[in-house]
Short mmCIF file of C-alpha atoms in Angstrom, two decimals:
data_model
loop_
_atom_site.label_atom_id
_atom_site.label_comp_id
_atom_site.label_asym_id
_atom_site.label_seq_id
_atom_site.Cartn_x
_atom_site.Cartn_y
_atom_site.Cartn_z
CA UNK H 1 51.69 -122.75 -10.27
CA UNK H 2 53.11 -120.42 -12.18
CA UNK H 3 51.97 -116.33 -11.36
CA UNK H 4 50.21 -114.30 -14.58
CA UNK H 5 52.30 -111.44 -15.43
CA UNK H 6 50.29 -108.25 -15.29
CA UNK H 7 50.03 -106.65 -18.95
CA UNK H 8 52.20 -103.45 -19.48
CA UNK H 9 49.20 -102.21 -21.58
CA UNK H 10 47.04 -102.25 -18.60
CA UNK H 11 49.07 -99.76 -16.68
CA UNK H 12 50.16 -97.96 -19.32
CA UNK H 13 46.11 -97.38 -19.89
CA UNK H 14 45.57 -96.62 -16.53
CA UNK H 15 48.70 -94.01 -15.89
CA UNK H 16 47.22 -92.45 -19.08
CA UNK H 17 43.68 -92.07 -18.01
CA UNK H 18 45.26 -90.40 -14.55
CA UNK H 19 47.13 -88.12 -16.70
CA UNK H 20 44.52 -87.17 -19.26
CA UNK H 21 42.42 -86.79 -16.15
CA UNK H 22 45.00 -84.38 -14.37
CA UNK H 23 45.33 -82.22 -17.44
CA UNK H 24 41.62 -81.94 -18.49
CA UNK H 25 41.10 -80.52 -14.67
CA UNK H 26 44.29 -78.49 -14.79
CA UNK H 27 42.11 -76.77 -18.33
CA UNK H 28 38.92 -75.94 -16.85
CA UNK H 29 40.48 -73.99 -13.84
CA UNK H 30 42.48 -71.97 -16.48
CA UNK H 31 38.94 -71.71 -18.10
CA UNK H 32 37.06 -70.41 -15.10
CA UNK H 33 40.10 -67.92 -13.90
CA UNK H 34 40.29 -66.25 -17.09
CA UNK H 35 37.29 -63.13 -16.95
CA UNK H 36 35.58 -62.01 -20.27
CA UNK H 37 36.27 -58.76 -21.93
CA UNK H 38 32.76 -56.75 -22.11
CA UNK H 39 32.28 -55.78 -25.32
CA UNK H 40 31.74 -52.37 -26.65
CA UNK H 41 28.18 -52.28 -26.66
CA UNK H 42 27.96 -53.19 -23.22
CA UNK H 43 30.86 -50.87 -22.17
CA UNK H 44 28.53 -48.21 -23.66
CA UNK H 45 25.80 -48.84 -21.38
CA UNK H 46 27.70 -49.21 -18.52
CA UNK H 47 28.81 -45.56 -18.89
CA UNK H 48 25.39 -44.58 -19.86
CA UNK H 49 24.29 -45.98 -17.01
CA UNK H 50 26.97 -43.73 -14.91
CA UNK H 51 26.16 -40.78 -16.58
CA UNK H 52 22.34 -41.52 -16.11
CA UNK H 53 22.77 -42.02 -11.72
CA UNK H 54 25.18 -39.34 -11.69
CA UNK H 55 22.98 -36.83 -13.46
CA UNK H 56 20.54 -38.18 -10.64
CA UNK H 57 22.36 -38.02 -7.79
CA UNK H 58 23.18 -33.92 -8.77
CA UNK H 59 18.97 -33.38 -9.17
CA UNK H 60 18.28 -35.03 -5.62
CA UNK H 61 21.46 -33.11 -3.93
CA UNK H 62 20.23 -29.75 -6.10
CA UNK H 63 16.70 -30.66 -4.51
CA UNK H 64 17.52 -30.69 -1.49
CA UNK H 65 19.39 -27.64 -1.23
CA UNK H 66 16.98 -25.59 -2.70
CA UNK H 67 14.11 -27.53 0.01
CA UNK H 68 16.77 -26.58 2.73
CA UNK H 69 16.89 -23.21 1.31
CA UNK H 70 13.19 -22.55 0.79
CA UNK H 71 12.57 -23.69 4.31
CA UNK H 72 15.11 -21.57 6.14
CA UNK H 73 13.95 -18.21 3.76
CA UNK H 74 9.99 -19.54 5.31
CA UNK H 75 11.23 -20.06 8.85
CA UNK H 76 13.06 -16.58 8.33
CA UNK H 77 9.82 -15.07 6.64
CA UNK H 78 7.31 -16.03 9.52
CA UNK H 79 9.99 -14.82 12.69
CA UNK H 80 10.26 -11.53 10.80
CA UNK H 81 6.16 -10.95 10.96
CA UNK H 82 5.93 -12.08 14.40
CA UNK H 83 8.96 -10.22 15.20
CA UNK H 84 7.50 -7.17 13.73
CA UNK H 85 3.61 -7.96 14.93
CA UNK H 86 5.22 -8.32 18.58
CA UNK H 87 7.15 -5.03 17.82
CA UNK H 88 4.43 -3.25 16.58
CA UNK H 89 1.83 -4.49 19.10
CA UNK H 90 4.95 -3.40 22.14
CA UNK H 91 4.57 0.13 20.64
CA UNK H 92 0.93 0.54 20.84
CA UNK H 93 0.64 -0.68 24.03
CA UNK H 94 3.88 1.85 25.23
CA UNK H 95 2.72 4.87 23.40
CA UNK H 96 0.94 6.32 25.93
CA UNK H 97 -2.18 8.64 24.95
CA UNK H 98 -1.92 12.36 23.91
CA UNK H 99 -1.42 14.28 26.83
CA UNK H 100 -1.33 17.84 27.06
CA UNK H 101 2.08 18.31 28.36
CA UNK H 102 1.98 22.40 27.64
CA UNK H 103 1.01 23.38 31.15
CA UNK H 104 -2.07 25.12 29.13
CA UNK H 105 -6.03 24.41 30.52
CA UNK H 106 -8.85 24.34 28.74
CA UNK H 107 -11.08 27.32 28.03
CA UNK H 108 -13.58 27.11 30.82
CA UNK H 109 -16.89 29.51 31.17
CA UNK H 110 -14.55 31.49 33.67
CA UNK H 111 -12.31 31.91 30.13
CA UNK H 112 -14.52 32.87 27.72
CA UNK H 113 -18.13 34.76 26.96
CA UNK H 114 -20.22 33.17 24.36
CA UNK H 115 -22.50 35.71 22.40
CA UNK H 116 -24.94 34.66 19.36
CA UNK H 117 -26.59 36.65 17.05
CA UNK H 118 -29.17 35.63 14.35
CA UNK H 119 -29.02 37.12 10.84
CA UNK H 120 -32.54 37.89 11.28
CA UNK H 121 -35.76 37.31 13.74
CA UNK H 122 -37.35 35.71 11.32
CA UNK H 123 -37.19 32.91 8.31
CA UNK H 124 -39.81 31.47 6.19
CA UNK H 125 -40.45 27.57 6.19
CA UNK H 126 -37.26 25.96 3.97
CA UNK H 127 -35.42 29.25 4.45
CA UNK H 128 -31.74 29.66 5.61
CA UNK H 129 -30.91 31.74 8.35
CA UNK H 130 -27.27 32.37 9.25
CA UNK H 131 -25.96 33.11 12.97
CA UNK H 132 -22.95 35.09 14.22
CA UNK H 133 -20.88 33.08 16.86
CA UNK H 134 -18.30 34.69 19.10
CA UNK H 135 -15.97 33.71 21.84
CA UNK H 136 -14.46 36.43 23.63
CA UNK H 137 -11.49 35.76 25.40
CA UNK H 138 -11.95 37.56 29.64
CA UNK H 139 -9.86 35.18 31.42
CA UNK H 140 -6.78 35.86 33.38
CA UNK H 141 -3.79 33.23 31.73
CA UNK H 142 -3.86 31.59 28.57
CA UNK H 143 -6.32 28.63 27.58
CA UNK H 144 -7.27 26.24 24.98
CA UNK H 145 -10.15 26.57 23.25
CA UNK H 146 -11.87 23.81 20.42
CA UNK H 147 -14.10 25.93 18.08
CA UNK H 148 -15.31 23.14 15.58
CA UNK H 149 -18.73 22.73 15.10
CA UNK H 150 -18.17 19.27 17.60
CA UNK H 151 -17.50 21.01 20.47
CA UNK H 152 -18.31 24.68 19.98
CA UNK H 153 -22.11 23.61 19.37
CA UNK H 154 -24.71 25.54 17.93
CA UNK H 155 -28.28 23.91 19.17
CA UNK H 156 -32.11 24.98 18.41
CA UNK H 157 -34.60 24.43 20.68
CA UNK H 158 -38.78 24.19 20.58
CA UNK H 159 -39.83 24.10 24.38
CA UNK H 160 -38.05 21.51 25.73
CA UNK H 161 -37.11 19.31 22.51
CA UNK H 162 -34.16 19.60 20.55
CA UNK H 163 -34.13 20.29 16.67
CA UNK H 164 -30.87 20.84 15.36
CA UNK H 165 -27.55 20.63 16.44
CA UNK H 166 -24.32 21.56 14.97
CA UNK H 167 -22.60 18.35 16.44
CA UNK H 168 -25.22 15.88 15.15
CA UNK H 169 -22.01 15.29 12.56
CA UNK H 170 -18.49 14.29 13.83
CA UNK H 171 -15.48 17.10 12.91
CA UNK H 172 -12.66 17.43 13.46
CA UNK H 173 -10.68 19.30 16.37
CA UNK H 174 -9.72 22.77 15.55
CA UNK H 175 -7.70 23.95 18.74
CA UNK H 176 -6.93 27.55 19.37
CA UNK H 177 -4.72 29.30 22.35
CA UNK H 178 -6.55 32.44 23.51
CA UNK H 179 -5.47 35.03 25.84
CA UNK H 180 -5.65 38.97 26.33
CA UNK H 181 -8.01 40.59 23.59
CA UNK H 182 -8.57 37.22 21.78
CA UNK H 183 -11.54 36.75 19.87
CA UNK H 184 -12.93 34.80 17.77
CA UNK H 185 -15.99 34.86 15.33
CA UNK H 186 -17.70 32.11 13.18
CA UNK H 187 -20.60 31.84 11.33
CA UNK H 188 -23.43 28.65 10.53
CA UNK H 189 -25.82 28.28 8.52
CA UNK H 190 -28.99 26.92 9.97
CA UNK H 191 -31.38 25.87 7.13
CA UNK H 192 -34.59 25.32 9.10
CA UNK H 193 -34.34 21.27 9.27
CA UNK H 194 -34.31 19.10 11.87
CA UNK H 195 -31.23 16.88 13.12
CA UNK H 196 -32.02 13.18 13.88
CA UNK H 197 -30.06 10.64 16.40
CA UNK H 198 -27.68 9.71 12.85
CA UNK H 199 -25.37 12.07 10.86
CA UNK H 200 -27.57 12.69 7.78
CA UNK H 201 -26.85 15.33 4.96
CA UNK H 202 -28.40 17.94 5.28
CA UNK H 203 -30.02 18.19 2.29
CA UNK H 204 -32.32 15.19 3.22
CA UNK H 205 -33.14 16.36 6.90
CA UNK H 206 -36.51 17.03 7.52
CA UNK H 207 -37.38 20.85 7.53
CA UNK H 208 -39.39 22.48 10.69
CA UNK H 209 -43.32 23.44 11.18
CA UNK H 210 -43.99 27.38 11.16
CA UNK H 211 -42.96 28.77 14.63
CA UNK H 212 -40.99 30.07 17.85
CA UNK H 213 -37.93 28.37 18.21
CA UNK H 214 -34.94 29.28 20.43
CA UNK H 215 -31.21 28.95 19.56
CA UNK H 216 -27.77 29.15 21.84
CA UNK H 217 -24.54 29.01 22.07
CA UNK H 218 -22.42 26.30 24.21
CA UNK H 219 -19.00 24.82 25.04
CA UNK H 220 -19.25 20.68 25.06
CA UNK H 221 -16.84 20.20 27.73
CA UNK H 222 -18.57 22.98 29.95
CA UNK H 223 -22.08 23.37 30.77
CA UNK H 224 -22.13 26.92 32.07
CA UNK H 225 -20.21 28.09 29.27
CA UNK H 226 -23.51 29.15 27.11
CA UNK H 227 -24.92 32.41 25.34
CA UNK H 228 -28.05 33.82 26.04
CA UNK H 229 -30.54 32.31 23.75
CA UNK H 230 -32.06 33.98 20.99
CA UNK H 231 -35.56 33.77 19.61
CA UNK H 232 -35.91 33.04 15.83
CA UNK H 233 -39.25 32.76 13.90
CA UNK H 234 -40.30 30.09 11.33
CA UNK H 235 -43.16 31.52 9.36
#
């Protein structure tokens, strides 16, 4: 039996549909490796884009410097008040109280002699009457003496209540140093009214009743220190 010779056109086909397929594959890789060019337009927007996160990124790092900043300037700000609240709360409580550091004592009634003297005996209701005060140095060393009307007080009596006192106001200290042959003399005004528990002016004080009424002379930080009193009459 003779053998069928295989057609040359057959193979032929095949071997060209291998190498058609080889070279079509052999394309498409070339294809896929190559990358596109971006066009101008989108190379445009890509630096846009840069420009846009880089302006960015300086605002958040310019942010947060000046946060940073702000913070440390507070945190500085609040130690320097409590720095200077504890400082200033270490002197008060260091600075001790005035002291007399002179070696000088107070004028005592061993120091001084008190003498008052009215302007007249008598006053009519409303009137003013105006009374001499002087402290006469008779001590035998030097003393300190406070002649405002707070503590070198002028008081007028009826019986055993008090009308008017020459401390019913606060004033301040006037200090003097007195020794040998020191005087001093001061005068007040009394104008017939009557001094409450509150410092009032005296133009809205109450005047006295017609009457007897008895007025002295005393030191506030010693009770025996006093002048004789002297009568005045309210008619």
């Amino acid at each position: 039996m003779a053998s069928t010779p295989h057609s040359p056109n057959t193979r032929k086909s095949s071997t060209g549909r291998g190498a058609s397929g080889a070279s079509g594959t052999s394309g498409g890789r070339q294809q896929r490796g190559q990358r596109r060019k971006p066009s101008r337009e989108q190379q445009r927007i890509f630096r846009r884009r840069r420009i846009v996160a880089a302006v960015a990124l300086v605002l958040v790092l310019a942010f947060l410097v000046f946060c940073v900043y702000s913070l440390g300037r507070g945190v500085a700000a609040v130690s320097g008040v409590i720095r200077h609240d504890d400082l200033t709360a270490l002197t008060r409580n260091e600075v001790p109280g005035v002291k007399q550091t002179s070696g000088v004592h107070d004028c005592t009634a061993g120091d001084v002699k008190l003498e008052l003297s009215a302007q007249s005996q008598t006053v009519p209701v409303g009137g003013s009457l105006d009374f001499t005060m002087t402290i006469a140095y008779e001590g035998t060393s030097s003393c300190l003496i406070d002649v405002s009307n707070a503590s070198r007080i002028l008081t007028i009596t009826s019986g055993s209540d008090t009308i008017w006192r020459s401390d019913a106001c606060p004033a301040d200290p006037h200090r003097l140093l007195m020794s040998k042959g020191d005087k001093r003399v001061d005068t007040l005004t009394w104008n017939t009214d009557s001094t409450g528990s509150q410092c009032v002016d005296d133009a809205s004080l109450p005047r006295v009743n017609p009457g007897t009424y008895m007025a002295k002379l005393s030191l506030k930080n010693d009770a025996k220190a006093v002048s004789d009193p002297v009568p005045v009459i309210v008619q």
